[in-house]
XYZ file of C-alpha atoms in Angstrom:
631
model
C 91.876 -13.077 -187.169
C 89.751 -11.479 -184.432
C 86.601 -12.203 -186.453
C 87.651 -15.833 -186.917
C 88.319 -16.171 -183.182
C 84.840 -14.803 -182.472
C 83.300 -17.344 -184.849
C 85.176 -20.133 -183.089
C 84.248 -18.835 -179.624
C 80.508 -18.725 -180.429
C 79.943 -21.591 -182.884
C 76.152 -21.650 -182.329
C 75.837 -18.121 -183.717
C 78.100 -18.955 -186.650
C 76.292 -22.174 -187.574
C 72.859 -20.594 -187.126
C 73.716 -17.789 -189.539
C 75.014 -20.331 -192.055
C 71.908 -22.530 -191.658
C 69.552 -19.549 -191.931
C 71.281 -18.410 -195.108
C 71.131 -21.935 -196.527
C 67.431 -22.317 -195.671
C 66.541 -19.035 -197.341
C 68.576 -20.032 -200.408
C 66.847 -23.429 -200.572
C 63.447 -21.748 -200.225
C 64.294 -19.450 -203.113
C 65.411 -22.449 -205.190
C 62.099 -24.245 -204.595
C 63.585 -26.872 -202.258
C 61.138 -26.168 -199.424
C 61.227 -29.699 -198.011
C 65.041 -29.757 -197.828
C 65.013 -26.292 -196.290
C 62.502 -27.444 -193.680
C 64.498 -30.532 -192.659
C 67.763 -28.540 -192.561
C 66.183 -26.086 -190.117
C 64.563 -28.852 -188.076
C 67.839 -30.737 -187.761
C 69.773 -27.727 -186.505
C 67.074 -26.297 -184.232
C 66.419 -29.801 -182.870
C 70.083 -30.162 -182.000
C 70.035 -26.772 -180.244
C 66.904 -27.752 -178.322
C 68.460 -31.026 -177.125
C 71.683 -29.276 -176.095
C 69.698 -26.578 -174.262
C 67.557 -29.192 -172.500
C 70.666 -30.994 -171.248
C 71.962 -27.728 -169.819
C 68.564 -26.972 -168.271
C 68.480 -30.328 -166.507
C 71.930 -29.696 -165.062
C 70.845 -26.251 -163.863
C 67.635 -27.582 -162.305
C 69.609 -30.238 -160.437
C 71.698 -27.377 -159.018
C 68.526 -25.525 -157.964
C 68.687 -22.905 -160.732
C 65.798 -22.208 -163.134
C 66.467 -19.744 -165.946
C 64.773 -18.296 -169.003
C 65.990 -21.037 -171.356
C 62.797 -23.051 -170.835
C 60.752 -20.328 -172.553
C 63.091 -20.295 -175.524
C 62.926 -24.111 -175.820
C 59.116 -24.098 -175.790
C 59.088 -21.334 -178.403
C 61.509 -23.243 -180.678
C 59.564 -26.522 -180.356
C 56.245 -24.764 -180.934
C 57.421 -22.997 -184.109
C 58.837 -26.243 -185.483
C 55.606 -28.080 -184.663
C 53.554 -25.661 -186.747
C 56.108 -25.560 -189.594
C 57.405 -22.037 -188.809
C 61.028 -23.150 -189.038
C 62.433 -19.795 -190.177
C 60.972 -18.230 -187.050
C 62.621 -20.988 -184.987
C 66.022 -20.161 -186.522
C 65.541 -16.489 -185.665
C 64.788 -17.500 -182.066
C 68.003 -19.569 -181.924
C 69.976 -16.617 -183.289
C 68.510 -14.205 -180.731
C 69.047 -16.621 -177.842
C 72.669 -17.435 -178.683
C 73.451 -13.782 -179.413
C 72.127 -12.710 -176.015
C 74.159 -15.341 -174.204
C 77.309 -14.337 -176.096
C 76.801 -10.710 -175.121
C 76.349 -11.652 -171.481
C 79.508 -13.785 -171.589
C 81.433 -10.826 -172.963
C 80.209 -8.610 -170.122
C 81.392 -11.109 -167.510
C 84.763 -11.979 -169.057
C 86.773 -9.614 -166.908
C 85.525 -11.232 -163.709
C 88.102 -14.030 -163.846
C 91.651 -12.988 -162.991
C 94.553 -15.174 -161.886
C 96.719 -14.260 -158.965
C 99.769 -14.109 -161.204
C 100.976 -10.761 -159.886
C 100.769 -11.903 -156.280
C 102.493 -15.167 -157.060
C 105.181 -13.436 -159.139
C 106.079 -11.295 -156.151
C 106.494 -14.319 -153.906
C 110.142 -14.801 -152.942
C 111.722 -17.647 -154.916
C 115.396 -17.490 -153.980
C 117.068 -17.348 -150.576
C 120.755 -16.576 -149.988
C 121.883 -19.197 -147.475
C 125.005 -18.417 -145.461
C 124.836 -21.338 -143.074
C 122.714 -24.473 -142.992
C 121.276 -25.470 -139.609
C 122.057 -29.098 -140.379
C 125.621 -28.364 -141.512
C 128.036 -28.880 -138.650
C 131.011 -27.320 -140.472
C 129.900 -24.659 -142.996
C 132.470 -23.000 -145.171
C 133.104 -19.453 -144.023
C 131.941 -16.634 -146.297
C 130.202 -18.879 -148.802
C 126.715 -17.792 -149.899
C 124.564 -20.407 -151.623
C 121.439 -19.455 -153.548
C 118.644 -21.981 -153.044
C 114.926 -22.224 -153.743
C 112.941 -20.619 -150.951
C 111.086 -23.918 -150.410
C 114.435 -25.520 -149.512
C 115.025 -23.187 -146.555
C 114.909 -25.055 -143.260
C 114.196 -23.673 -139.815
C 117.478 -22.515 -138.288
C 119.223 -21.691 -141.580
C 121.062 -18.368 -141.589
C 120.134 -16.195 -144.565
C 121.589 -13.085 -146.156
C 119.113 -10.425 -147.283
C 120.551 -7.767 -149.566
C 119.369 -4.132 -149.785
C 115.877 -3.688 -151.300
C 115.306 -7.464 -151.416
C 112.162 -9.179 -150.139
C 112.651 -11.225 -146.983
C 112.093 -14.825 -148.186
C 110.843 -16.473 -144.950
C 109.901 -15.416 -141.435
C 113.020 -15.133 -139.300
C 114.890 -13.529 -136.418
C 117.258 -10.636 -137.102
C 120.891 -11.480 -136.351
C 122.418 -8.183 -137.511
C 122.721 -5.355 -135.002
C 119.861 -3.416 -136.563
C 117.916 -2.957 -139.784
C 114.976 -1.131 -141.350
C 112.171 -2.930 -143.179
C 109.283 -1.736 -145.297
C 106.306 -3.758 -144.011
C 103.635 -1.739 -145.837
C 102.640 -4.772 -147.916
C 101.978 -6.743 -144.705
C 100.658 -4.281 -142.114
C 99.747 -1.227 -144.193
C 102.135 0.967 -142.175
C 103.803 3.398 -144.569
C 106.817 4.234 -142.377
C 109.788 1.830 -142.311
C 110.040 -0.300 -139.188
C 113.383 -0.300 -137.379
C 114.418 -3.589 -135.823
C 117.310 -4.666 -133.644
C 118.995 -8.024 -133.131
C 116.511 -10.608 -131.876
C 113.429 -8.986 -133.404
C 111.149 -10.990 -135.717
C 111.289 -10.176 -139.433
C 108.327 -11.246 -141.587
C 108.523 -12.652 -145.091
C 107.266 -10.200 -147.684
C 108.907 -7.240 -145.917
C 111.407 -5.298 -148.030
C 114.866 -4.805 -146.591
C 116.292 -1.297 -146.324
C 119.640 -0.004 -147.550
C 122.019 -2.366 -145.792
C 122.759 -6.090 -145.851
C 121.288 -8.011 -142.923
C 121.352 -11.585 -141.720
C 118.389 -13.478 -140.338
C 117.854 -16.960 -138.886
C 114.875 -18.725 -140.477
C 112.107 -19.212 -137.920
C 109.610 -20.878 -140.276
C 109.644 -22.640 -143.598
C 108.299 -20.999 -146.737
C 104.820 -22.572 -146.548
C 104.307 -21.382 -142.960
C 105.639 -17.857 -143.445
C 103.532 -14.718 -143.454
C 103.588 -13.946 -147.181
C 102.596 -17.448 -148.244
C 99.815 -17.361 -145.662
C 98.478 -14.243 -147.391
C 98.566 -16.013 -150.764
C 96.651 -18.949 -149.278
C 94.078 -16.626 -147.706
C 93.391 -14.964 -151.048
C 92.877 -18.294 -152.769
C 90.617 -19.597 -150.004
C 88.543 -16.423 -149.873
C 88.001 -16.353 -153.634
C 86.997 -20.004 -153.811
C 84.484 -19.633 -150.977
C 82.490 -16.841 -152.578
C 78.936 -17.667 -153.579
C 78.032 -17.000 -157.231
C 75.666 -14.141 -157.987
C 72.426 -15.063 -159.790
C 72.000 -13.436 -163.187
C 69.747 -10.387 -162.979
C 67.416 -11.563 -165.744
C 66.896 -14.981 -164.143
C 64.914 -13.384 -161.315
C 62.173 -12.664 -163.825
C 62.324 -16.119 -165.394
C 59.537 -18.028 -163.629
C 56.856 -15.264 -163.533
C 57.534 -14.159 -167.132
C 57.523 -17.754 -168.356
C 54.247 -18.473 -166.537
C 52.517 -15.370 -167.948
C 53.739 -16.125 -171.474
C 52.571 -19.746 -171.407
C 49.172 -18.767 -170.008
C 48.657 -16.190 -172.772
C 49.790 -18.616 -175.485
C 47.637 -21.443 -174.160
C 44.642 -19.113 -173.859
C 45.061 -18.030 -177.489
C 45.194 -21.671 -178.594
C 42.142 -22.601 -176.526
C 40.064 -19.680 -177.752
C 41.013 -20.103 -181.425
C 41.385 -23.871 -181.556
C 44.444 -23.306 -183.755
C 47.823 -24.589 -182.424
C 49.575 -22.116 -184.720
C 48.235 -19.342 -182.494
C 50.203 -20.831 -179.569
C 53.451 -20.527 -181.536
C 52.601 -17.030 -182.833
C 52.092 -15.757 -179.291
C 55.095 -17.550 -177.831
C 57.483 -16.212 -180.499
C 56.895 -12.762 -179.048
C 57.710 -14.101 -175.599
C 61.271 -15.180 -176.362
C 63.519 -14.039 -173.516
C 66.006 -12.078 -175.613
C 65.023 -8.662 -174.173
C 65.728 -10.031 -170.714
C 68.956 -11.758 -171.723
C 70.296 -8.776 -173.672
C 69.123 -5.732 -171.700
C 71.125 -6.311 -168.533
C 74.434 -7.247 -170.260
C 74.225 -4.221 -172.573
C 73.522 -1.899 -169.643
C 76.334 -3.467 -167.653
C 78.713 -3.108 -170.597
C 77.761 0.566 -170.721
C 78.449 0.891 -167.012
C 81.785 -0.901 -167.360
C 82.777 1.419 -170.200
C 81.738 4.547 -168.325
C 83.530 3.514 -165.149
C 86.709 2.699 -167.100
C 86.716 6.205 -168.569
C 86.418 7.523 -165.012
C 89.505 5.558 -163.949
C 87.603 2.709 -162.284
C 87.835 -0.867 -163.577
C 84.922 -3.122 -162.604
C 85.262 -6.832 -163.253
C 81.866 -7.739 -164.688
C 78.144 -7.070 -164.451
C 77.696 -9.043 -161.219
C 80.102 -6.611 -159.532
C 77.990 -3.655 -160.662
C 74.870 -5.247 -159.233
C 76.507 -5.944 -155.860
C 78.125 -2.516 -155.658
C 74.820 -0.785 -156.388
C 73.284 -2.442 -153.322
C 76.180 -1.994 -150.859
C 75.049 -1.384 -147.263
C 78.274 -1.720 -145.238
C 81.771 -0.402 -145.980
C 85.192 -1.135 -144.484
C 88.317 0.883 -145.245
C 92.003 0.212 -144.808
C 93.820 3.249 -143.410
C 97.251 3.668 -144.964
C 97.159 4.512 -148.653
C 93.359 4.421 -148.679
C 91.951 6.981 -146.270
C 95.440 8.495 -146.014
C 97.948 9.375 -148.724
C 100.282 6.504 -147.894
C 103.396 8.663 -147.753
C 104.705 11.002 -145.037
C 104.108 14.725 -145.569
C 105.306 17.696 -143.568
C 103.226 18.348 -140.444
C 105.397 20.932 -138.668
C 108.848 22.523 -138.498
C 109.817 22.851 -134.835
C 112.896 25.063 -134.650
C 114.610 25.969 -131.352
C 116.509 29.036 -130.107
C 114.930 31.294 -132.706
C 116.352 29.311 -135.626
C 114.322 30.344 -138.725
C 111.854 27.564 -139.624
C 112.331 27.900 -143.377
C 116.094 27.883 -142.980
C 115.902 24.729 -140.840
C 113.737 23.050 -143.495
C 116.042 24.226 -146.303
C 119.180 22.859 -144.632
C 117.456 19.602 -143.701
C 116.182 19.078 -147.249
C 119.618 19.891 -148.639
C 121.162 17.194 -146.455
C 118.350 14.743 -147.221
C 119.260 14.919 -150.915
C 121.879 12.339 -150.011
C 119.578 10.031 -148.033
C 117.463 7.079 -149.122
C 115.274 7.107 -145.997
C 111.510 7.269 -146.565
C 111.230 10.513 -144.564
C 113.794 12.183 -146.805
C 111.437 12.381 -149.757
C 108.749 14.052 -147.647
C 111.237 16.653 -146.378
C 112.522 17.410 -149.877
C 108.962 17.676 -151.188
C 108.005 20.096 -148.414
C 110.972 22.335 -149.220
C 110.029 22.323 -152.899
C 106.427 23.295 -152.089
C 107.714 26.285 -150.106
C 109.994 27.308 -152.955
C 113.192 26.862 -150.944
C 116.435 26.559 -152.886
C 118.509 23.578 -151.805
C 122.265 23.715 -151.282
C 124.744 21.254 -152.778
C 126.938 19.544 -150.212
C 130.700 19.552 -150.334
C 130.695 16.190 -148.573
C 127.914 13.851 -147.400
C 127.592 10.416 -145.814
C 124.720 8.345 -144.514
C 124.592 5.866 -141.662
C 121.831 3.516 -142.762
C 118.614 3.695 -140.677
C 120.168 6.375 -138.446
C 120.784 9.591 -140.352
C 122.758 11.651 -142.815
C 125.602 14.150 -142.325
C 126.373 16.822 -144.914
C 128.880 19.682 -145.083
C 127.809 22.740 -147.038
C 129.304 26.255 -147.073
C 131.365 25.483 -143.991
C 128.427 24.241 -141.925
C 127.810 20.660 -140.780
C 124.198 19.514 -140.951
C 123.062 16.265 -139.306
C 119.542 14.919 -139.862
C 118.285 11.645 -138.400
C 117.040 9.736 -135.371
C 117.258 11.419 -131.948
C 119.879 8.991 -130.647
C 122.078 9.557 -133.684
C 121.732 13.348 -133.604
C 122.261 13.501 -129.819
C 125.607 11.715 -130.232
C 126.704 14.813 -132.142
C 124.547 17.433 -130.387
C 124.136 16.444 -126.690
C 121.437 19.094 -126.151
C 119.045 17.192 -128.467
C 115.678 16.474 -126.867
C 112.684 14.572 -128.126
C 109.687 16.481 -129.451
C 106.103 15.519 -128.634
C 104.469 13.610 -131.491
C 100.817 12.950 -132.195
C 99.641 9.477 -133.275
C 100.816 8.655 -136.778
C 103.651 11.202 -136.738
C 107.409 10.720 -137.117
C 110.238 13.216 -136.694
C 113.636 13.835 -138.242
C 115.916 15.610 -135.730
C 118.373 18.260 -136.946
C 121.710 19.497 -135.610
C 123.653 22.407 -137.111
C 127.343 22.751 -136.299
C 127.061 20.440 -133.275
C 124.019 22.154 -131.741
C 120.418 20.921 -131.757
C 118.396 23.111 -134.149
C 114.971 21.474 -134.110
C 112.875 18.730 -135.627
C 110.989 18.184 -138.873
C 107.670 16.459 -138.067
C 105.981 14.393 -140.749
C 102.698 12.507 -140.799
C 100.672 10.320 -143.096
C 97.691 12.665 -143.233
C 94.148 11.846 -144.340
C 93.386 12.431 -147.985
C 91.535 15.755 -148.411
C 88.590 13.924 -149.977
C 88.243 11.176 -147.350
C 85.805 12.979 -145.049
C 83.568 14.013 -147.965
C 83.515 10.424 -149.240
C 82.497 9.041 -145.827
C 79.794 11.712 -145.531
C 78.445 10.843 -148.990
C 78.308 7.134 -148.151
C 76.362 7.772 -144.933
C 73.827 9.974 -146.735
C 73.398 7.470 -149.569
C 72.313 4.316 -147.822
C 75.579 2.860 -146.467
C 74.515 2.082 -142.913
C 77.780 0.880 -141.365
C 81.313 2.176 -141.986
C 84.459 0.940 -140.232
C 88.260 1.011 -140.451
C 90.200 -2.277 -140.600
C 93.943 -1.654 -140.296
C 97.184 -3.169 -139.106
C 98.329 0.168 -137.662
C 98.379 1.094 -133.984
C 95.017 1.880 -132.431
C 95.932 5.464 -131.466
C 96.973 6.261 -135.040
C 93.870 4.638 -136.508
C 91.662 6.451 -133.980
C 93.079 9.844 -134.950
C 92.479 9.161 -138.640
C 88.962 7.898 -137.886
C 88.143 11.106 -136.037
C 89.522 13.178 -138.907
C 87.440 11.466 -141.606
C 84.282 10.796 -139.579
C 84.482 7.057 -138.799
C 83.702 5.946 -135.245
C 84.106 2.163 -135.548
C 87.825 1.298 -135.513
C 89.514 -2.125 -135.603
C 93.308 -1.736 -135.404
C 96.487 -3.818 -135.089
C 94.984 -6.536 -137.292
C 96.729 -9.275 -139.246
C 95.339 -10.155 -142.709
C 93.410 -13.154 -141.372
C 91.733 -11.021 -138.718
C 90.666 -8.532 -141.367
C 89.002 -11.345 -143.320
C 87.131 -12.520 -140.213
C 85.889 -9.054 -139.272
C 84.810 -8.271 -142.826
C 82.821 -11.520 -142.909
C 81.050 -10.521 -139.681
C 79.974 -7.096 -140.960
C 76.284 -6.556 -141.558
C 74.041 -5.564 -143.242
C 75.273 -6.737 -146.621
C 76.483 -6.468 -149.272
C 79.808 -5.456 -147.686
C 82.361 -3.316 -149.536
C 86.061 -3.340 -148.573
C 88.457 -0.650 -149.838
C 92.205 -1.143 -149.482
C 95.598 -1.422 -151.138
C 98.740 -3.503 -150.820
C 99.352 -7.212 -150.411
C 98.078 -7.179 -146.832
C 94.605 -6.208 -148.070
C 94.395 -8.842 -150.809
C 92.711 -11.544 -148.663
C 90.005 -9.270 -147.284
C 89.402 -7.718 -150.724
C 88.845 -11.201 -152.107
C 86.611 -12.240 -149.203
C 84.336 -9.172 -149.143
C 81.177 -9.035 -151.255
C 82.815 -6.187 -153.167
C 86.573 -5.594 -152.937
C 87.852 -2.229 -154.156
C 91.624 -1.832 -154.617
C 93.455 1.481 -154.792
C 95.657 0.460 -157.709
C 97.130 3.800 -158.794
C 100.494 2.967 -157.192
C 100.731 -0.453 -158.766
C 99.210 -2.585 -156.002
C 98.850 -5.508 -158.400
C 98.216 -8.171 -155.766
C 95.339 -6.213 -154.289
C 94.095 -5.422 -157.794
C 93.984 -9.084 -158.794
C 92.069 -10.024 -155.641
C 89.575 -7.161 -155.886
C 86.372 -6.793 -157.895
C 87.008 -3.101 -158.584
C 90.362 -1.390 -159.190
C 90.715 2.393 -158.897
C 93.388 3.616 -161.299
C 93.365 7.224 -160.064
C 95.018 8.053 -156.750
C 91.832 9.301 -155.093
C 89.402 7.561 -152.756
C 86.689 9.827 -154.224
C 86.521 7.306 -157.062
C 84.706 4.985 -154.635
C 81.781 7.400 -154.857
C 82.044 7.428 -158.650
C 82.025 3.631 -158.698
C 78.909 3.378 -156.524
C 77.106 6.160 -158.430
C 77.833 4.503 -161.775
C 76.802 1.086 -160.438
C 73.494 2.380 -159.106
C 72.694 4.252 -162.302
C 73.620 1.209 -164.387
C 71.419 -1.110 -162.328
C 68.465 1.295 -162.625
C 68.936 1.404 -166.393
C 69.211 -2.387 -166.626
C 66.053 -2.961 -164.591
C 64.125 -0.353 -166.569
C 65.279 -1.895 -169.852
C 64.121 -5.301 -168.645
C 60.693 -3.913 -167.730
C 60.472 -2.207 -171.130
C 61.185 -5.576 -172.766
C 58.635 -7.363 -170.578
C 55.993 -4.698 -171.149
C 56.409 -4.633 -174.919
C 56.511 -8.441 -175.116
C 53.325 -8.894 -173.090
C 51.561 -6.163 -175.056
C 52.543 -7.758 -178.358
C 51.553 -11.208 -177.110
C 48.084 -9.920 -176.305
C 47.849 -8.516 -179.841
C 49.158 -11.800 -181.290
C 46.367 -13.663 -179.499
C 44.021 -12.247 -182.144
C 46.043 -13.899 -184.927
C 47.113 -10.687 -186.684
C 50.859 -11.303 -186.222
C 52.307 -14.331 -188.116
C 55.148 -16.287 -186.447
C 57.946 -15.035 -188.722
C 56.679 -11.468 -188.446
C 56.497 -11.936 -184.678
C 60.107 -13.108 -184.555
C 61.194 -10.068 -186.543
C 59.055 -7.733 -184.418
C 60.722 -9.252 -181.416
C 64.005 -8.022 -182.885
C 62.534 -4.490 -182.709
C 61.749 -5.116 -179.041
C 65.384 -6.158 -178.620
C 66.455 -2.946 -180.333
C 64.281 -0.859 -178.012
C 65.738 -2.494 -174.924
C 69.292 -2.144 -176.243
C 68.848 1.546 -177.062
C 67.514 2.198 -173.586
C 70.237 0.071 -171.968
C 72.868 2.212 -173.702
C 71.794 5.073 -171.419
C 74.167 3.466 -168.933
C 76.985 5.052 -170.940
C 75.860 8.415 -169.576
C 74.481 9.415 -166.239
C 74.608 11.777 -163.265
C 77.995 13.076 -162.199
C 79.511 12.380 -158.791
C 77.869 14.242 -155.934
C 81.038 14.520 -153.840
C 81.873 18.180 -153.045
C 84.589 19.879 -155.082
C 86.964 19.831 -152.092
C 87.915 16.277 -153.002
C 89.950 17.491 -155.935
C 91.750 20.200 -154.003
C 95.439 19.900 -153.347
C 96.513 19.719 -149.737
C 97.329 23.015 -148.120
C 100.826 24.119 -147.347
C 101.909 22.359 -144.171
C 102.086 24.539 -141.154
C 104.956 25.054 -138.828
């Protein structure tokens, strides 16, 4: 079935093979005239079809290598070398099919982003309803929500439209909108954005905007607009089209003029067919795509490789890109001589019964230190505030300072650096200390930035929705001086468009980065955690949770482009050399067409070197695990 689909996808190749087989059979049967007209009919049809396409391309300002192939096919037919003309058609169509295959991954729908869009809203009260029925919740399409409607948002649900919080308080995961990994606490009257994920309790909001005007739908629209506005990249081989065509025609015409034999024109031009140019780059790019995939990097087509190889400016999102994207232990600040490990052990034991984002970081830190957790006799959580657990006769409270101070009045706030958050701890009604967590830079981030600077990337910046102080501290840690913080998705797109020199590479993750990934010359998505929206919008998706793969991607792209260019020059050199030999008349047209296949083989074999290449030059520290957090 796959073979049949391939035949249907590339009918020119299929028909050409059938016609070539038929012509050879007719020749063997002594039906030379029928064989000749069969070949002429098919090649003539291909020539007309190619000419129509050429005219369309020329009207669009694009001149490719097809003109050389057309002249070669017409010339071989004119001198009765119709078998050679069929071989030219086969080589031309085969090269185009291979290039199509290399580019197929470049087109991806935004299905994942659209699938995540809220579709249903739970309406408690309609703004236009003067006498709503108490307690009734009506599910309606999100597009039917009107400004002023009161909506119910259940735990872990996506907020359907922008609104104002009516409940006393709530916690929302806005990482897909702002990039901030820590949940955002809100109180009554605060704005809640669509696309944010509600915490562990039911909340009510009043719709402030309709679906089309809300934040999440604006992001979807930005992605679509950015993708549609991108200029197409010219095929690598087409840059050689005009000079190679001119040289080939001059050599062929010179041979004809010197010999007085028009057959000599065809014999020379057969060796000038553009198949080495059409095939070399796609084969090299396929090799690069294969190699990058094995390294955990998916590139969406040969044009992406070419752009990535020439990148001169780079922009990075902060959370989940330069940083880990999840809070890790920064310090254990115990008071009154309370043992630090004991404070961490009790806190982690209590946090076993919490769903707060900081709880996982505390439990993980205790596990890394080899601390044995204690099972609670009784535990309860006050959503967004803290957890209380009783174990072995002791009462442990872990949570926000206000919540803990209501139980332990001597609680006092600890000093936090930018990007840090703290869980406060009380033991038996007395303040025992605080567990400080932070979204720290990835251990490889600084090495990656250093590699980029030493390998031709002239400008590097951070584009993030986080607070400026937090972004500044991360920038200093990884070696980036240019910081743009507190940005909305649209502002990221604008700043990325203003970056120079180009091409510009943007690295990010999450829905909030999807527009800028689509708008940049090269968008690279950190997709290891399932950031499908960003992955669909990007040109490159990193499947391994390491920003060091950016270096791998660029190294592979540069090696692949070098191989592709070298293969093209090998094809050009061999073709010109053979054309000069053919000017003497020692290479018949059919033999020339077959020799040209050997030139194709040489270029393909060299292009396959893209499957192997130099390893990443990033220092080994990038693979190291983070050290044990200090106290």
